[in-house]
Tab-separated table of C-alpha atoms and ligand atoms in Angstrom:
chain	number	residue	atom	x	y	z
A	1269	UNK	CA	-16.481	35.359	4.550
A	1270	UNK	CA	-13.264	36.517	6.251
A	1271	UNK	CA	-10.994	37.736	3.480
A	1272	UNK	CA	-7.285	37.163	4.026
A	1273	UNK	CA	-4.616	38.256	1.567
A	1274	UNK	CA	-1.205	36.801	0.870
A	1275	UNK	CA	1.354	38.803	-1.095
A	1276	UNK	CA	4.851	37.826	-2.159
A	1277	UNK	CA	6.632	40.968	-3.276
A	1278	UNK	CA	9.953	41.613	-5.041
A	1279	UNK	CA	11.243	38.072	-4.389
A	1280	UNK	CA	14.752	37.342	-5.658
A	1281	UNK	CA	16.853	34.250	-5.135
A	1282	UNK	CA	20.139	32.970	-6.567
A	1283	UNK	CA	21.715	29.543	-6.282
A	1284	UNK	CA	25.475	29.412	-6.907
A	1285	UNK	CA	25.432	32.887	-8.479
A	1286	UNK	CA	22.626	31.838	-10.840
A	1287	UNK	CA	19.569	34.052	-10.540
A	1288	UNK	CA	16.559	31.712	-10.238
A	1289	UNK	CA	13.893	34.223	-9.185
A	1290	UNK	CA	14.198	37.854	-10.091
A	1291	UNK	CA	11.764	40.422	-8.735
A	1292	UNK	CA	8.758	38.082	-8.460
A	1293	UNK	CA	5.448	39.413	-7.147
A	1294	UNK	CA	2.321	37.307	-6.774
A	1295	UNK	CA	-0.806	37.434	-4.682
A	1296	UNK	CA	-3.662	35.290	-3.484
A	1297	UNK	CA	-6.686	35.853	-1.267
A	1298	UNK	CA	-9.409	33.863	0.439
A	1299	UNK	CA	-11.737	32.426	-2.181
A	1300	UNK	CA	-9.191	32.430	-4.973
A	1301	UNK	CA	-6.981	29.824	-6.591
A	1302	UNK	CA	-3.726	31.157	-8.010
A	1303	UNK	CA	-2.002	28.931	-10.559
A	1304	UNK	CA	1.740	29.001	-11.297
A	1305	UNK	CA	2.906	27.295	-14.464
A	1306	UNK	CA	6.378	27.034	-15.906
A	1307	UNK	CA	8.877	24.642	-17.385
A	1308	UNK	CA	11.007	22.211	-15.370
A	1309	UNK	CA	13.537	23.942	-13.202
A	1310	UNK	CA	12.152	27.483	-13.635
A	1311	UNK	CA	11.764	27.945	-9.867
A	1312	UNK	CA	8.146	27.072	-9.021
A	1313	UNK	CA	8.971	24.868	-6.014
A	1314	UNK	CA	11.532	27.378	-4.788
A	1315	UNK	CA	8.948	30.161	-4.926
A	1316	UNK	CA	6.414	28.098	-2.933
A	1317	UNK	CA	9.094	27.253	-0.355
A	1318	UNK	CA	9.947	30.939	0.009
A	1319	UNK	CA	6.284	31.826	0.561
A	1320	UNK	CA	6.052	29.006	3.117
A	1321	UNK	CA	9.264	30.107	4.816
A	1322	UNK	CA	11.312	26.904	4.438
A	1323	UNK	CA	13.646	28.569	1.920
A	1324	UNK	CA	14.957	31.911	3.068
A	1325	UNK	CA	15.794	34.875	0.888
A	1326	UNK	CA	16.849	38.297	2.059
A	1327	UNK	CA	15.363	39.917	-1.047
A	1328	UNK	CA	11.636	40.385	-0.990
A	1329	UNK	CA	8.830	40.176	1.495
A	1330	UNK	CA	5.864	37.911	2.217
A	1331	UNK	CA	2.870	39.688	3.711
A	1332	UNK	CA	-0.318	38.269	5.167
A	1333	UNK	CA	-3.062	40.843	5.551
A	1334	UNK	CA	-0.488	43.539	4.921
A	1335	UNK	CA	1.865	42.454	7.715
A	1336	UNK	CA	5.253	40.769	7.204
A	1337	UNK	CA	4.665	37.008	7.610
A	1338	UNK	CA	6.585	34.767	9.987
A	1339	UNK	CA	7.883	31.448	8.554
A	1340	UNK	CA	5.007	28.927	8.579
A	1341	UNK	CA	6.631	26.668	11.205
A	1342	UNK	CA	6.129	29.522	13.684
A	1343	UNK	CA	2.477	30.027	12.698
A	1344	UNK	CA	1.299	26.711	11.192
A	1345	UNK	CA	-2.372	27.734	11.061
A	1346	UNK	CA	-1.580	30.393	8.450
A	1347	UNK	CA	0.146	28.685	5.514
A	1348	UNK	CA	0.298	24.968	4.632
A	1349	UNK	CA	2.636	23.564	1.970
A	1350	UNK	CA	2.230	20.284	0.128
A	1351	UNK	CA	5.815	19.634	-0.977
A	1352	UNK	CA	6.552	18.045	-4.316
A	1353	UNK	CA	7.837	14.852	-2.680
A	1354	UNK	CA	6.221	12.583	-0.024
A	1355	UNK	CA	6.402	14.025	3.472
A	1356	UNK	CA	4.518	11.554	5.709
A	1357	UNK	CA	6.762	9.088	7.572
A	1358	UNK	CA	6.209	5.619	6.011
A	1359	UNK	CA	5.841	3.964	9.438
A	1360	UNK	CA	2.877	6.162	10.421
A	1361	UNK	CA	-0.639	4.725	10.115
A	1362	UNK	CA	-3.275	6.725	8.270
A	1363	UNK	CA	-5.158	7.030	11.564
A	1364	UNK	CA	-2.125	8.583	13.303
A	1365	UNK	CA	-1.369	10.862	10.357
A	1366	UNK	CA	-4.894	12.264	10.363
A	1367	UNK	CA	-4.749	12.667	14.151
A	1368	UNK	CA	-1.538	14.693	13.805
A	1369	UNK	CA	-3.405	17.071	11.485
A	1370	UNK	CA	-6.396	17.185	13.863
A	1371	UNK	CA	-8.584	15.553	11.233
A	1372	UNK	CA	-10.758	12.459	11.396
A	1373	UNK	CA	-9.580	9.632	9.152
A	1374	UNK	CA	-13.153	8.379	8.670
A	1375	UNK	CA	-14.096	11.686	6.948
A	1376	UNK	CA	-11.525	10.677	4.348
A	1377	UNK	CA	-12.168	6.934	4.076
A	1378	UNK	CA	-15.930	7.493	3.750
A	1379	UNK	CA	-15.319	9.739	0.755
A	1380	UNK	CA	-12.589	7.775	-0.968
A	1381	UNK	CA	-13.807	4.174	-1.108
A	1382	UNK	CA	-10.466	2.559	-1.957
A	1383	UNK	CA	-9.211	3.579	1.520
A	1384	UNK	CA	-11.994	1.814	3.461
A	1385	UNK	CA	-10.536	-0.701	5.894
A	1386	UNK	CA	-7.041	0.813	5.558
A	1387	UNK	CA	-7.292	3.211	8.522
A	1388	UNK	CA	-4.575	1.337	10.447
A	1389	UNK	CA	-2.402	0.630	7.417
A	1390	UNK	CA	1.055	2.201	7.412
A	1391	UNK	CA	1.641	4.939	4.856
A	1392	UNK	CA	4.606	2.944	3.489
A	1393	UNK	CA	2.280	0.041	2.641
A	1394	UNK	CA	0.146	2.189	0.333
A	1395	UNK	CA	0.898	2.774	-3.337
A	1396	UNK	CA	2.589	6.070	-4.169
A	1397	UNK	CA	-0.628	7.447	-5.702
A	1398	UNK	CA	-2.715	6.486	-2.651
A	1399	UNK	CA	-0.313	7.955	-0.098
A	1400	UNK	CA	-0.074	11.110	-2.217
A	1401	UNK	CA	-3.876	11.416	-2.271
A	1402	UNK	CA	-3.988	11.100	1.535
A	1403	UNK	CA	-1.280	13.787	1.860
A	1404	UNK	CA	-3.180	16.111	-0.461
A	1405	UNK	CA	-6.435	15.671	1.492
A	1406	UNK	CA	-4.618	16.422	4.768
A	1407	UNK	CA	-3.085	19.614	3.421
A	1408	UNK	CA	-6.254	20.879	1.765
A	1409	UNK	CA	-8.436	20.180	4.801
A	1410	UNK	CA	-6.106	21.143	7.662
A	1411	UNK	CA	-6.771	24.429	9.418
A	1412	UNK	CA	-4.970	27.211	7.548
A	1413	UNK	CA	-5.545	30.491	5.764
A	1414	UNK	CA	-3.560	29.584	2.653
A	1415	UNK	CA	-2.644	26.270	1.047
A	1416	UNK	CA	0.325	25.934	-1.312
A	1417	UNK	CA	0.170	22.783	-3.447
A	1418	UNK	CA	3.328	21.747	-5.301
A	1419	UNK	CA	2.394	19.259	-8.035
A	1420	UNK	CA	-0.766	17.839	-6.481
A	1421	UNK	CA	-2.028	16.330	-9.747
A	1422	UNK	CA	1.013	14.784	-11.404
A	1423	UNK	CA	1.026	11.382	-9.669
A	1424	UNK	CA	-2.746	10.885	-9.717
A	1425	UNK	CA	-5.130	9.160	-12.119
A	1426	UNK	CA	-7.870	11.362	-13.692
A	1427	UNK	CA	-10.589	10.368	-11.171
A	1428	UNK	CA	-8.372	11.349	-8.235
A	1429	UNK	CA	-7.477	14.657	-9.927
A	1430	UNK	CA	-11.186	15.461	-10.019
A	1431	UNK	CA	-11.518	14.563	-6.331
A	1432	UNK	CA	-8.695	16.956	-5.485
A	1433	UNK	CA	-10.419	19.739	-7.434
A	1434	UNK	CA	-13.646	19.018	-5.525
A	1435	UNK	CA	-11.867	19.259	-2.147
A	1436	UNK	CA	-10.338	22.574	-3.178
A	1437	UNK	CA	-13.764	23.885	-4.196
A	1438	UNK	CA	-15.161	22.827	-0.799
A	1439	UNK	CA	-12.486	24.785	1.101
A	1440	UNK	CA	-12.340	27.735	-1.225
A	1441	UNK	CA	-14.755	29.929	0.713
A	1442	UNK	CA	-12.414	29.711	3.752
A	1443	UNK	CA	-8.940	29.628	2.206
A	1444	UNK	CA	-6.755	30.837	-0.615
A	1445	UNK	CA	-4.841	28.341	-2.771
A	1446	UNK	CA	-1.643	28.579	-4.787
A	1447	UNK	CA	-1.089	25.608	-7.088
A	1448	UNK	CA	1.803	24.659	-9.299
A	1449	UNK	CA	1.632	21.610	-11.547
A	1450	UNK	CA	2.688	20.388	-14.987
A	1451	UNK	CA	-0.900	19.198	-15.561
A	1452	UNK	CA	-1.883	22.622	-16.860
A	1453	UNK	CA	-5.379	21.471	-17.863
A	1454	UNK	CA	-6.240	20.750	-14.212
A	1455	UNK	CA	-4.657	24.029	-13.083
A	1456	UNK	CA	-6.503	26.043	-15.756
A	1457	UNK	CA	-9.788	24.390	-14.812
A	1458	UNK	CA	-9.600	25.507	-11.213
A	1459	UNK	CA	-7.565	28.722	-11.025
A	1460	UNK	CA	-8.909	32.248	-11.266
A	1461	UNK	CA	-5.495	33.904	-11.455
A	1462	UNK	CA	-2.648	32.489	-13.485
A	1463	UNK	CA	1.060	33.263	-13.606
A	1464	UNK	CA	3.638	31.943	-16.018
A	1465	UNK	CA	7.069	31.739	-14.414
A	1466	UNK	CA	9.755	32.248	-17.019
A	1467	UNK	CA	13.287	33.658	-17.025
A	1468	UNK	CA	12.958	34.263	-13.297
A	1469	UNK	CA	9.895	36.506	-13.684
A	1470	UNK	CA	6.140	36.037	-13.407
A	1471	UNK	CA	3.834	36.940	-16.264
A	1472	UNK	CA	0.144	37.240	-15.576
A	1473	UNK	CA	-1.824	35.138	-18.087
A	1474	UNK	CA	-5.509	35.119	-18.997
A	1475	UNK	CA	-5.550	31.636	-20.492
A	1476	UNK	CA	-4.106	29.345	-23.131
A	1477	UNK	CA	-3.373	32.071	-25.671
A	1478	UNK	CA	-1.183	33.942	-23.215
A	1479	UNK	CA	0.557	30.691	-22.255
A	1480	UNK	CA	1.261	30.078	-25.936
A	1481	UNK	CA	2.493	33.643	-26.415
A	1482	UNK	CA	4.777	33.104	-23.420
A	1483	UNK	CA	6.248	29.999	-25.061
A	1484	UNK	CA	4.778	27.555	-22.517
A	1485	UNK	CA	2.212	25.979	-24.849
A	1486	UNK	CA	2.619	25.501	-28.608
A	1487	UNK	CA	1.088	28.334	-30.683
B	541	ATP	N1	19.020	23.799	-2.812
B	541	ATP	C1	19.385	24.097	-4.053
B	541	ATP	N2	20.671	24.362	-4.363
B	541	ATP	C2	21.044	24.695	-5.611
B	541	ATP	N3	20.204	24.771	-6.655
B	541	ATP	C3	18.914	24.523	-6.417
B	541	ATP	C4	18.429	24.158	-5.119
B	541	ATP	N4	17.085	23.980	-5.194
B	541	ATP	C5	16.753	24.193	-6.481
B	541	ATP	N5	17.833	24.504	-7.208
B	541	ATP	C6	17.848	24.856	-8.636
B	541	ATP	O1	16.966	25.958	-8.785
B	541	ATP	C7	16.230	25.836	-9.988
B	541	ATP	C8	14.749	25.891	-9.681
B	541	ATP	O2	14.368	24.685	-9.001
B	541	ATP	P1	12.860	24.375	-8.645
B	541	ATP	O3	12.826	23.014	-8.038
B	541	ATP	O4	12.313	25.496	-7.839
B	541	ATP	O5	12.161	24.376	-10.078
B	541	ATP	P2	10.704	23.874	-10.496
B	541	ATP	O6	10.174	24.903	-11.431
B	541	ATP	O7	9.911	23.567	-9.296
B	541	ATP	O8	11.070	22.536	-11.279
B	541	ATP	P3	10.138	21.239	-11.550
B	541	ATP	O9	9.013	21.680	-12.414
B	541	ATP	O10	11.083	20.328	-12.279
B	541	ATP	O11	9.730	20.705	-10.224
B	541	ATP	C9	16.672	24.518	-10.641
B	541	ATP	O12	17.658	24.831	-11.614
B	541	ATP	C10	17.266	23.747	-9.493
B	541	ATP	O13	18.274	22.859	-9.953
């Protein structure tokens, strides 16, 4: 297995003179799933966007295999980001969307029965949960070294959450994952490294007890 490493080091970011992220350092490598938990508005999405390169900060550095990373739009095979909100144009058909990601739509529709026969349906015609599931599959399966998933579970029913975990497991020997979600049970089930983001800092956690001690879960 080729082992790639992703490190975000000493990341700081302020909005309107309010410090959102203060000296954050996290890491991830091929084969691992890094979870980031934290309350609403603590900066999880911002941190993922900084790692991806769509939000810029002068303070801190992102390294891939020890070398300063370029923003992902310059090297799209390195880091993929599932944003928190829908990103596929509603007028695109599933078939076209999968083509754009160099993936075969039938690999998806064969595995997720409720999509059979919908290959030429427009994304905008699907329910929110279904279009989200298609987006998540695309991001997990597309060629990349690292996949950042911002709230992949929240909009999905339990069966679909399990499917997403399965797809991550399938790709895990080739990629590293960083996942942030309010569904902490799903994150805890799949991650092997866990950070709590609080007061602009990351705290490494070993499980529920540490999350409770950090004030994220009730004692
Ligand atoms: N472009 C922006 N301009 C100003 N403030 C911003 C901007 N983006 C985010 N913020 C603020 O930064 C803070 C962190 O936002 P962020 O979306 O990263 O939090 P989050 O932990 O992902 O929240 P949630 O769990 O609700 O998705 C919030 O207070 C938010 O209002």
